[in-house]
Short mmCIF file of C-alpha atoms and ligand atoms in Angstrom, two decimals:
data_model
loop_
_atom_site.label_atom_id
_atom_site.label_comp_id
_atom_site.label_asym_id
_atom_site.label_seq_id
_atom_site.Cartn_x
_atom_site.Cartn_y
_atom_site.Cartn_z
CA MET A 24 -16.68 107.66 30.65
CA GLU A 25 -17.17 104.04 31.77
CA ILE A 26 -15.79 101.51 29.36
CA LEU A 27 -19.17 99.93 28.76
CA GLU A 28 -20.73 103.33 28.15
CA LEU A 29 -17.89 104.18 25.84
CA ASN A 30 -18.33 100.94 23.97
CA ASN A 31 -22.02 101.63 23.59
CA LEU A 32 -21.33 105.08 22.22
CA TRP A 33 -18.80 103.71 19.79
CA GLY A 34 -21.14 100.87 18.86
CA GLU A 35 -23.76 103.38 17.87
CA VAL A 36 -21.33 105.59 15.93
CA LYS A 37 -19.83 102.60 14.20
CA ALA A 38 -23.19 101.21 13.16
CA LYS A 39 -24.11 104.55 11.66
CA LEU A 40 -20.79 104.87 9.89
CA ILE A 41 -21.19 101.44 8.37
CA SER A 42 -24.65 102.29 7.15
CA GLU A 43 -23.74 105.75 5.84
CA LEU A 44 -20.24 105.37 4.42
CA PRO A 45 -19.62 103.47 1.19
CA GLU A 46 -18.63 99.88 1.39
CA ASN A 47 -15.02 100.37 0.50
CA ALA A 48 -14.57 102.32 3.76
CA HIS A 49 -15.86 99.43 5.89
CA PRO A 50 -12.59 97.48 6.07
CA TRP A 51 -11.02 100.56 7.71
CA ILE A 52 -13.87 101.26 10.05
CA ASN A 53 -14.33 97.72 11.31
CA PRO A 54 -10.96 97.36 13.06
CA LEU A 55 -11.23 100.74 14.81
CA GLU A 56 -11.29 100.55 18.59
CA VAL A 57 -12.39 103.29 20.91
CA THR A 58 -10.23 104.44 23.83
CA GLY A 59 -11.87 107.62 25.02
CA TYR A 60 -14.33 110.40 24.60
CA ASP A 61 -13.16 113.58 26.29
CA ASN A 62 -14.29 117.14 25.70
CA GLY A 63 -16.21 116.08 22.64
CA VAL A 64 -13.24 114.35 21.07
CA LEU A 65 -13.62 110.67 20.30
CA THR A 66 -10.27 108.89 20.34
CA LEU A 67 -10.01 105.88 18.08
CA VAL A 68 -7.13 103.50 17.71
CA THR A 69 -6.22 101.40 14.74
CA GLY A 70 -3.48 98.98 13.90
CA GLN A 71 -3.74 99.98 10.24
CA MET A 72 -1.76 103.03 9.30
CA MET A 73 -3.40 103.19 5.89
CA GLY A 74 -6.84 103.00 7.41
CA ARG A 75 -6.09 105.96 9.64
CA ASP A 76 -4.91 108.06 6.72
CA LEU A 77 -7.67 107.10 4.31
CA LEU A 78 -10.47 107.70 6.74
CA LYS A 79 -9.10 111.08 7.73
CA ARG A 80 -8.46 112.15 4.17
CA ASN A 81 -11.65 110.96 2.50
CA TYR A 82 -14.32 110.83 5.18
CA TYR A 83 -13.37 113.34 7.84
CA GLN A 84 -16.52 115.47 7.49
CA SER A 85 -18.89 112.51 7.25
CA ILE A 86 -17.41 110.90 10.36
CA VAL A 87 -17.65 114.14 12.36
CA LYS A 88 -21.26 114.52 11.28
CA VAL A 89 -22.12 111.03 12.49
CA ILE A 90 -20.38 111.57 15.84
CA LYS A 91 -22.21 114.87 16.30
CA SER A 92 -25.56 113.28 15.60
CA VAL A 93 -24.96 110.44 18.04
CA THR A 94 -23.42 112.48 20.87
CA LYS A 95 -25.70 115.46 20.28
CA ASN A 96 -22.60 117.56 20.85
CA PRO A 97 -22.11 120.14 18.01
CA ASP A 98 -18.44 120.53 18.89
CA SER A 99 -17.62 116.86 18.38
CA ASP A 100 -14.44 115.80 16.70
CA PHE A 101 -12.30 112.69 16.51
CA VAL A 102 -8.71 111.54 16.28
CA ILE A 103 -7.39 108.26 14.98
CA ILE A 104 -4.19 107.00 16.51
CA PHE A 105 -2.07 104.33 14.99
CA ASP A 106 -0.98 101.92 17.72
CA GLU A 107 -0.70 98.24 17.12
CA ASN A 108 -0.25 97.32 20.79
CA ALA A 109 -3.02 99.51 22.09
CA ALA A 110 -5.32 98.04 19.54
CA LYS A 111 -4.39 94.57 20.66
CA SER A 112 -4.86 95.17 24.37
CA LEU A 113 -8.15 96.90 23.77
CA LYS A 114 -9.27 93.96 21.78
CA LYS A 115 -8.41 91.72 24.69
CA GLU A 116 -10.37 93.93 27.06
CA ASN A 117 -13.30 93.85 24.69
CA GLU A 118 -13.14 90.10 24.45
CA ARG A 119 -13.06 89.85 28.22
CA LEU A 120 -16.09 92.08 28.51
CA GLN A 121 -17.90 90.18 25.84
CA LYS A 122 -17.24 86.95 27.72
CA LYS A 123 -18.64 88.53 30.86
CA VAL A 124 -21.75 89.63 29.05
CA ASN A 125 -22.13 86.19 27.52
CA ALA A 126 -21.79 84.59 30.94
CA ALA A 127 -24.47 86.91 32.33
CA ILE A 128 -26.77 86.05 29.46
CA GLN A 129 -26.11 82.37 30.00
CA LYS A 130 -26.85 82.70 33.69
CA GLU A 131 -30.08 84.51 32.98
CA GLN A 132 -30.97 81.83 30.51
CA ALA A 133 -30.18 79.18 33.10
CA MET A 134 -32.42 80.90 35.67
CA GLU A 135 -35.18 81.08 33.10
CA ASN A 136 -34.73 77.42 32.34
CA LEU A 137 -34.75 76.70 36.03
CA SER A 138 -38.04 78.42 36.67
CA TYR A 139 -39.46 76.79 33.58
CA MET A 140 -38.36 73.38 34.83
CA GLN A 141 -39.71 74.09 38.26
CA SER A 142 -43.13 74.87 36.90
CA ALA A 143 -42.97 71.99 34.43
CA SER A 144 -42.17 69.72 37.36
CA ASN A 145 -45.22 71.03 39.19
CA LEU A 146 -43.26 72.40 42.13
CA ASN A 147 -44.29 75.15 44.51
CA LEU A 148 -41.50 77.69 44.87
CA LYS A 149 -42.02 78.02 48.60
CA TYR A 150 -41.24 74.40 49.33
CA LYS A 151 -37.47 74.55 49.40
CA PHE A 152 -34.99 73.24 51.95
CA GLU A 153 -33.99 76.74 52.96
CA ASN A 154 -37.58 77.49 53.99
CA PHE A 155 -37.86 74.37 56.11
CA VAL A 156 -37.24 74.81 59.82
CA VAL A 157 -35.41 71.85 61.27
CA GLY A 158 -36.14 70.64 64.78
CA LYS A 159 -36.27 67.42 66.77
CA SER A 160 -39.51 66.26 65.17
CA ASN A 161 -38.28 66.44 61.60
CA GLU A 162 -34.50 66.33 61.83
CA PHE A 163 -34.14 62.75 60.67
CA ALA A 164 -36.62 63.14 57.83
CA TYR A 165 -34.85 66.33 56.78
CA LYS A 166 -31.43 64.68 56.73
CA VAL A 167 -32.63 61.69 54.76
CA THR A 168 -34.48 63.85 52.26
CA LYS A 169 -31.46 66.08 51.79
CA SER A 170 -29.30 63.03 51.23
CA VAL A 171 -31.73 61.76 48.57
CA ALA A 172 -31.62 65.17 46.90
CA GLU A 173 -27.85 65.12 46.90
CA ASN A 174 -27.51 61.53 45.69
CA PRO A 175 -30.72 60.38 44.07
CA ALA A 176 -31.35 56.66 43.68
CA SER A 177 -28.34 55.66 45.69
CA LYS A 178 -29.10 54.91 49.31
CA TYR A 179 -32.78 55.33 50.00
CA ASN A 180 -34.98 54.10 47.20
CA PRO A 181 -37.89 54.35 47.45
CA LEU A 182 -38.07 56.97 50.15
CA PHE A 183 -41.39 56.80 51.94
CA ILE A 184 -42.26 59.85 54.06
CA TYR A 185 -45.27 59.48 56.31
CA GLY A 186 -47.01 61.41 59.05
CA ASN A 187 -50.16 63.31 59.86
CA SER A 188 -51.49 66.10 57.73
CA GLY A 189 -49.78 69.47 57.89
CA LEU A 190 -46.38 68.33 59.11
CA GLY A 191 -44.29 69.14 56.06
CA LYS A 192 -44.41 66.01 53.88
CA THR A 193 -45.21 67.84 50.67
CA HIS A 194 -42.75 70.58 51.57
CA LEU A 195 -39.84 68.18 52.09
CA MET A 196 -40.72 66.13 49.05
CA GLN A 197 -40.81 69.14 46.76
CA ALA A 198 -37.59 70.42 48.29
CA ILE A 199 -35.91 67.39 46.73
CA GLY A 200 -37.24 68.51 43.37
CA HIS A 201 -36.02 72.10 43.67
CA TYR A 202 -32.64 71.03 44.93
CA THR A 203 -32.16 68.53 42.13
CA ILE A 204 -33.16 70.89 39.37
CA PHE A 205 -30.88 73.57 40.74
CA LYS A 206 -27.90 71.29 41.18
CA ASN A 207 -28.33 69.32 38.01
CA PRO A 208 -30.67 70.92 35.49
CA LYS A 209 -30.34 67.94 33.21
CA LEU A 210 -32.25 65.68 35.57
CA LYS A 211 -36.00 65.44 34.99
CA VAL A 212 -38.18 65.71 38.05
CA LYS A 213 -41.89 65.09 38.24
CA TYR A 214 -44.11 65.90 41.17
CA THR A 215 -47.59 64.48 41.09
CA LYS A 216 -50.42 64.18 43.52
CA THR A 217 -51.70 60.62 43.58
CA GLU A 218 -55.14 61.95 42.76
CA ASP A 219 -53.87 63.62 39.57
CA TYR A 220 -52.00 60.50 38.58
CA VAL A 221 -55.16 58.45 39.00
CA ASN A 222 -57.30 60.91 37.05
CA ASP A 223 -54.74 61.10 34.30
CA PHE A 224 -54.68 57.34 34.06
CA ILE A 225 -58.45 57.05 33.99
CA SER A 226 -58.92 59.67 31.31
CA ASN A 227 -56.23 58.10 29.13
CA SER A 228 -57.43 54.56 29.45
CA ARG A 229 -60.99 55.54 28.72
CA ASN A 230 -60.39 57.06 25.30
CA GLY A 231 -61.44 54.15 23.08
CA ILE A 232 -59.51 53.96 19.83
CA ASP A 233 -56.46 55.85 20.97
CA THR A 234 -55.90 53.70 24.00
CA VAL A 235 -52.56 52.19 23.01
CA GLU A 236 -51.16 55.50 21.91
CA ASN A 237 -52.54 57.27 24.97
CA MET A 238 -51.16 54.69 27.30
CA SER A 239 -47.74 54.91 25.82
CA LYS A 240 -47.92 58.69 26.20
CA PHE A 241 -49.01 58.22 29.80
CA ASN A 242 -46.19 55.80 30.51
CA LYS A 243 -43.66 58.09 28.96
CA LYS A 244 -44.87 60.98 31.06
CA TYR A 245 -44.39 59.11 34.32
CA THR A 246 -41.39 56.96 33.54
CA ASN A 247 -39.24 59.06 31.27
CA ILE A 248 -37.90 60.95 34.28
CA ASP A 249 -35.15 60.74 36.85
CA ILE A 250 -37.03 61.51 40.03
CA ILE A 251 -40.71 60.95 40.67
CA LEU A 252 -42.41 62.53 43.66
CA ILE A 253 -45.78 60.94 44.38
CA ASP A 254 -47.74 62.77 47.06
CA ASP A 255 -50.44 61.28 49.30
CA ILE A 256 -50.40 57.71 48.11
CA GLN A 257 -53.20 56.88 50.55
CA PHE A 258 -55.51 58.27 47.88
CA LEU A 259 -54.59 55.59 45.38
CA GLU A 260 -57.79 54.11 44.07
CA SER A 261 -58.41 50.56 45.07
CA LYS A 262 -59.28 49.57 41.49
CA LYS A 263 -57.17 46.71 40.18
CA LYS A 264 -56.22 48.53 36.98
CA THR A 265 -54.99 51.62 38.79
CA MET A 266 -52.96 49.53 41.21
CA ALA A 267 -51.43 47.58 38.35
CA GLN A 268 -50.55 50.80 36.55
CA MET A 269 -48.88 52.22 39.64
CA GLN A 270 -46.93 49.02 40.01
CA HIS A 271 -45.85 49.29 36.39
CA THR A 272 -44.70 52.91 36.87
CA PHE A 273 -42.86 51.96 40.03
CA ASP A 274 -41.12 48.95 38.54
CA THR A 275 -40.11 50.72 35.34
CA LEU A 276 -38.52 53.57 37.27
CA TYR A 277 -36.94 51.36 39.88
CA ASN A 278 -35.42 49.06 37.29
CA LYS A 279 -34.00 52.02 35.44
CA GLY A 280 -32.30 53.12 38.65
CA LYS A 281 -34.48 56.21 39.13
CA GLN A 282 -35.39 57.79 42.45
CA ILE A 283 -38.91 57.30 43.79
CA VAL A 284 -40.24 59.38 46.67
CA ILE A 285 -43.68 58.75 48.12
CA THR A 286 -45.64 60.39 50.90
CA SER A 287 -48.59 59.15 52.85
CA ASP A 288 -50.46 59.99 56.01
CA ARG A 289 -49.69 56.51 57.31
CA LEU A 290 -47.49 53.45 56.81
CA PRO A 291 -48.07 51.32 53.68
CA LYS A 292 -49.36 48.42 55.73
CA ASP A 293 -52.03 50.69 57.22
CA ILE A 294 -53.47 51.66 53.84
CA PRO A 295 -56.20 49.05 53.50
CA THR A 296 -56.74 49.43 49.75
CA LEU A 297 -53.12 48.84 48.79
CA THR A 298 -52.27 45.53 47.10
CA SER A 299 -49.66 43.52 48.94
CA ALA A 300 -47.40 43.79 45.89
CA LEU A 301 -47.41 47.58 46.10
CA CYS A 302 -47.17 47.54 49.85
CA SER A 303 -44.01 45.49 49.82
CA ARG A 304 -42.50 47.69 47.15
CA PHE A 305 -43.14 50.84 49.17
CA GLU A 306 -41.58 49.24 52.22
CA MET A 307 -38.48 48.23 50.32
CA GLY A 308 -36.46 51.39 50.88
CA LEU A 309 -36.51 53.72 53.85
CA MET A 310 -39.62 54.86 55.69
CA VAL A 311 -39.34 58.05 57.73
CA GLU A 312 -41.92 59.64 59.94
CA LEU A 313 -42.68 63.30 60.50
CA THR A 314 -44.12 63.98 63.93
CA SER A 315 -45.68 67.05 65.52
CA PRO A 316 -43.14 69.81 66.09
CA ASP A 317 -41.93 70.41 69.64
CA LYS A 318 -42.32 73.82 71.26
CA GLN A 319 -38.91 75.13 70.19
CA THR A 320 -39.52 74.21 66.55
CA ARG A 321 -42.92 75.88 66.62
CA VAL A 322 -41.39 79.03 68.03
CA ASP A 323 -38.64 78.88 65.39
CA ILE A 324 -41.18 78.46 62.61
CA ILE A 325 -43.15 81.53 63.69
CA LYS A 326 -39.98 83.55 64.08
CA LYS A 327 -38.80 82.55 60.64
CA LEU A 328 -42.15 83.42 59.12
CA ALA A 329 -42.09 86.78 60.90
CA LYS A 330 -38.57 87.50 59.71
CA ASP A 331 -39.22 86.45 56.13
CA ASN A 332 -42.34 88.59 55.97
CA SER A 333 -40.88 91.55 57.90
CA PHE A 334 -43.20 91.43 60.88
CA VAL A 335 -42.16 92.15 64.44
CA PHE A 336 -43.81 89.85 66.94
CA ASP A 337 -43.58 90.35 70.67
CA GLU A 338 -41.94 87.36 72.29
CA ASP A 339 -45.08 86.47 74.23
CA ALA A 340 -47.25 86.68 71.10
CA VAL A 341 -44.95 84.11 69.49
CA GLU A 342 -45.19 81.95 72.60
CA TYR A 343 -48.92 82.24 72.66
CA ILE A 344 -49.35 81.09 69.07
CA ALA A 345 -46.81 78.30 69.51
CA ASP A 346 -48.68 77.11 72.61
CA ASN A 347 -52.06 77.07 71.00
CA PHE A 348 -51.21 75.46 67.67
CA SER A 349 -49.10 72.56 68.65
CA SER A 350 -49.98 69.63 66.48
CA ASN A 351 -50.00 70.89 62.93
CA VAL A 352 -47.64 73.27 61.11
CA ARG A 353 -50.27 74.21 58.55
CA GLU A 354 -52.53 75.46 61.34
CA LEU A 355 -49.62 77.17 63.04
CA GLU A 356 -48.89 78.98 59.78
CA GLY A 357 -52.58 79.82 59.43
CA ALA A 358 -52.57 81.41 62.89
CA PHE A 359 -49.46 83.38 62.00
CA ASN A 360 -51.11 84.57 58.79
CA ARG A 361 -54.26 85.69 60.56
CA VAL A 362 -52.41 87.64 63.23
CA SER A 363 -49.99 89.28 60.81
CA ALA A 364 -52.74 90.15 58.35
CA TYR A 365 -54.74 91.79 61.12
CA ALA A 366 -51.71 93.71 62.37
CA ASP A 367 -50.92 94.80 58.84
CA VAL A 368 -54.37 96.17 58.21
CA SER A 369 -54.82 97.78 61.61
CA SER A 370 -51.18 98.93 61.92
CA GLU A 371 -51.18 97.63 65.48
CA PRO A 372 -48.04 96.16 67.04
CA ILE A 373 -48.15 92.39 67.40
CA THR A 374 -48.56 91.92 71.13
CA LEU A 375 -49.93 89.07 73.15
CA SER A 376 -53.29 90.77 73.49
CA LEU A 377 -53.53 91.32 69.76
CA ALA A 378 -52.74 87.66 69.08
CA LYS A 379 -55.36 86.67 71.58
CA LYS A 380 -57.93 89.00 70.15
CA VAL A 381 -57.39 87.72 66.63
CA LEU A 382 -57.10 84.03 67.39
CA ASN A 383 -59.67 84.06 70.07
CA CYS A 384 -58.50 80.87 71.65
CA SER A 385 -58.48 80.42 75.36
CA ILE A 386 -55.65 78.97 77.33
CA ASN A 387 -57.14 78.11 80.66
CA GLU A 388 -58.15 81.70 80.91
CA LYS A 389 -60.94 81.01 83.32
CA GLU A 390 -58.47 79.79 85.88
CA ILE A 391 -56.34 82.87 85.64
CA SER A 392 -58.05 85.37 87.84
CA ILE A 393 -56.85 88.76 89.03
CA PRO A 394 -56.13 87.49 92.58
CA LYS A 395 -54.29 84.47 91.21
CA ILE A 396 -51.95 86.70 89.24
CA ALA A 397 -51.47 88.93 92.27
CA GLU A 398 -50.63 85.90 94.39
CA VAL A 399 -48.11 84.36 91.99
CA THR A 400 -46.47 87.69 91.18
CA SER A 401 -46.02 88.63 94.85
CA LYS A 402 -44.46 85.25 95.50
CA TYR A 403 -42.07 85.79 92.62
CA TYR A 404 -40.94 89.16 93.93
CA GLU A 405 -41.02 87.99 97.56
CA VAL A 406 -43.58 90.54 98.71
CA THR A 407 -46.99 89.98 100.26
CA THR A 408 -50.27 90.49 98.40
CA GLU A 409 -51.13 93.21 100.92
CA GLU A 410 -47.97 95.05 99.99
CA LEU A 411 -48.77 94.54 96.36
CA LYS A 412 -52.16 96.20 96.80
CA SER A 413 -50.78 98.94 99.06
CA SER A 414 -49.56 102.36 97.97
CA SER A 415 -45.99 101.70 99.06
CA ARG A 416 -43.38 103.24 96.81
CA ASN A 417 -40.70 100.79 97.84
CA GLN A 418 -38.88 99.84 94.64
CA LYS A 419 -39.38 96.10 94.91
CA ILE A 420 -43.04 96.45 95.82
CA SER A 421 -43.92 98.89 93.08
CA MET A 422 -42.04 96.79 90.55
CA ALA A 423 -44.09 93.75 91.58
CA ARG A 424 -47.30 95.80 91.45
CA HIS A 425 -46.60 97.11 87.98
CA MET A 426 -45.77 93.65 86.71
CA ALA A 427 -48.92 92.16 88.22
CA ILE A 428 -51.04 94.86 86.63
CA TYR A 429 -49.39 94.34 83.27
CA LEU A 430 -49.83 90.58 83.38
CA THR A 431 -53.43 90.90 84.49
CA ARG A 432 -54.25 92.99 81.50
CA GLU A 433 -52.31 90.73 79.11
CA LEU A 434 -53.55 87.43 80.41
CA THR A 435 -57.13 88.17 81.34
CA GLY A 436 -57.96 91.00 78.99
CA GLN A 437 -59.88 92.61 81.88
CA SER A 438 -60.65 96.30 81.55
CA PHE A 439 -58.36 98.81 83.27
CA VAL A 440 -61.35 99.83 85.36
CA SER A 441 -61.80 96.37 86.85
CA ILE A 442 -58.09 96.07 87.49
CA ALA A 443 -58.14 99.48 89.14
CA GLU A 444 -61.00 98.30 91.35
CA TYR A 445 -59.07 95.31 92.59
CA TYR A 446 -55.93 97.29 93.30
CA GLU A 447 -57.94 100.18 94.75
CA LYS A 448 -56.13 102.61 92.52
CA LYS A 449 -57.16 105.24 90.04
CA HIS A 450 -57.58 104.21 86.42
CA PRO A 451 -54.60 106.31 85.08
CA THR A 452 -52.30 104.69 87.64
CA ILE A 453 -53.17 101.28 86.24
CA LEU A 454 -52.75 102.48 82.70
CA PHE A 455 -49.37 103.97 83.55
CA ALA A 456 -48.17 100.72 85.13
CA TYR A 457 -49.32 98.67 82.17
CA GLU A 458 -47.68 100.89 79.61
CA LYS A 459 -44.46 101.15 81.55
CA ILE A 460 -43.97 97.40 81.77
CA GLN A 461 -45.06 96.88 78.20
CA LYS A 462 -42.32 99.25 77.11
CA ASP A 463 -39.67 98.01 79.55
CA ILE A 464 -40.10 94.38 78.59
CA LYS A 465 -38.99 95.14 75.10
CA ILE A 466 -35.69 96.62 76.13
CA ASN A 467 -34.98 94.94 79.43
CA LYS A 468 -34.16 91.27 79.13
CA LYS A 469 -34.30 90.68 82.86
CA MET A 470 -37.81 92.01 82.99
CA ALA A 471 -38.89 89.97 79.98
CA ALA A 472 -37.51 86.90 81.71
CA ALA A 473 -39.44 87.78 84.89
CA ALA A 474 -42.69 88.06 82.94
CA ARG A 475 -42.02 84.74 81.29
CA GLU A 476 -41.23 83.01 84.57
CA ILE A 477 -44.37 84.30 86.23
CA LYS A 478 -46.41 83.11 83.28
CA GLN A 479 -44.77 79.75 83.60
CA ALA A 480 -45.71 79.67 87.25
CA LEU A 481 -49.26 80.54 86.23
CA LYS A 482 -49.06 77.63 83.78
CA VAL A 483 -50.06 79.71 80.85
CA ILE A 484 -46.91 78.70 79.04
P1 ADP B 507 -48.24 67.82 54.63
O1 ADP B 507 -47.88 67.54 53.21
O2 ADP B 507 -47.51 66.93 55.60
O3 ADP B 507 -49.70 67.83 54.88
P2 ADP B 507 -47.14 70.40 54.04
O4 ADP B 507 -45.81 70.01 53.52
O5 ADP B 507 -48.17 70.81 53.06
O6 ADP B 507 -47.72 69.27 54.98
O7 ADP B 507 -46.93 71.55 55.13
C1 ADP B 507 -47.99 72.39 55.55
C2 ADP B 507 -47.46 73.81 55.65
O8 ADP B 507 -46.56 73.90 56.73
C3 ADP B 507 -46.73 74.26 54.43
O9 ADP B 507 -47.02 75.58 54.16
C4 ADP B 507 -45.28 74.10 54.80
O10 ADP B 507 -44.46 75.02 54.13
C5 ADP B 507 -45.30 74.36 56.29
N1 ADP B 507 -44.28 73.61 57.01
C6 ADP B 507 -44.35 72.34 57.45
N2 ADP B 507 -43.26 71.98 58.14
C7 ADP B 507 -42.45 73.06 58.12
C8 ADP B 507 -41.16 73.34 58.65
N3 ADP B 507 -40.48 72.43 59.35
N4 ADP B 507 -40.65 74.57 58.44
C9 ADP B 507 -41.33 75.49 57.76
N5 ADP B 507 -42.54 75.30 57.23
C10 ADP B 507 -43.10 74.10 57.40
MG1 MG B 508 -49.19 67.20 51.61
#
C-alpha cells in the first residue's frame, strides 16, 4: 500500500477510534503511527509501551471492529509494536509529507491568487511574452518591453509604444503585466484602456455631493499601484479637465517611482488634442515603434498559431496567407482563424486551394494562365513546352508535366477538365498527376522546394 494511501486509511481509522473510544484512551491512540496494512493486518507502532498494553488489553475488540468497518474486510486485525526509533522516523516521514502537501496547497493558492490578480488587473491571458512571436519588426520593442517587465521603473520610464493598429501594442503591454504579477505577486498592476479611464473620470466627477470622496477613490484606483498600463492614449479626450487629471495621475505615479507604460497609434507630437505638458511627459522616457511584420515573422506567426491550436497547414497554405495579409497581425490572425475554422468543420486538409477558397483573395491570379505555368515549369526542368504537352514517358519530362498540372490546379483553380483540354490528356491522367504531386510534396523536400521555386518564378510568392 502506498504511504499516502496507508496514511489515509489510518487517518480514517484513527478518527473513528477517537470518536468511539472513551477519552481516557485518546492519549494512547494519538501517538500511534501506521507502518503497514498487509493481509488485513494493520501494523501500528508506538513509542509508549504502556499505551500498547492498555489498548490491547482494554480495547482490542473495539479497535478491530473499527478497522473492519473502515477496511470493509471482515478478517481485519491489528498489531501494535513498541519501537521508539521506528516511531520517530515515521514521524519524520509524516512531517516531510505534510510539508509537501502544504507546499502544494500553497502553490495552488498562489496560482489562484495569480489568476485573481490577472483578472483584477484587467489582463487578457493570451497576451503573454511566450505567445508573442519575435521578428525583425518587433524585436527592439520586445526587448525593451521585456526589460521593463524585469526591472520596472528603472531604465525606461515612461515607456511609450506606438504603431499602427493590429501590430501587437496591447499584447506587448499586457505581457508586462502578466510577467510582473508572476515574478512578483506583491506588485500591483493596472491595465486600462484610455477610454475606460476617461469614462471613469467623467462618471466620478459628475456625481455632485460625493465629488471629493469619489475623486479620492478615483485617484487611489489609478495611483495606488506599481505599474500602470494605459492603452491607446490617442483617445484621450481633449477636455481640459481630463487632460489635467491624466497629468495628475502621471505625475503622482512618476514621482513615486512607479512604472508607466503607454501605447498609441502614433507619436505624442502627432496627437493633436494632447496638451504640450502631457506631450512632453510622454516623450520623456523611451518611445519604441512596432512596424508591420516581415514575411518570415508572418510565416512564424501562422505556424505558431497552427501548432498551438493543433492544426496542420500545408507549407504553401501558410505562404499564401502570409503573402496576402502582410500589414496587420490582427488580420493575419483573422485569416488563420477563418481557414482553420473551415477546415475543422469540413474536416478537409489545409491546402493552398482550401486557403484560397476560404479567403477568396486573389494574388495576381489573372496573370497566371495555364500556358504561363507550362512555360515557367518547362524552363525550370529544362524541357520544352512541346515535350511537356507530349506523351513522352521520359522521367524528367513526365516529372515536369506532373508538376505543371499540379501547380495549374493549385494556382488557377481551373477544373481538371480544362487542364486536360490544354494538355490533350484524359481527365483521370490529370487527376492522377495532381494527386501524385500533392502527396509527394509532403514527403519529398526536394519536390516541395521545386514547387516553391517555380511559384517564385511565377511571382506568386
Ligand atoms: P494593437 O494593440 O497594436 O492594435 P494587438 O496587441 O491587439 O494590436 O494585436 C492584435 C492581435 O495580433 C492580437 O491577437 C495579438 O495577440 C496578435 N499579435 C500581434 N503581434 C503578434 C506577435 N508578434 N506574435 C503573436 N501574436 C501577435
Ligand atoms: Mg491595442
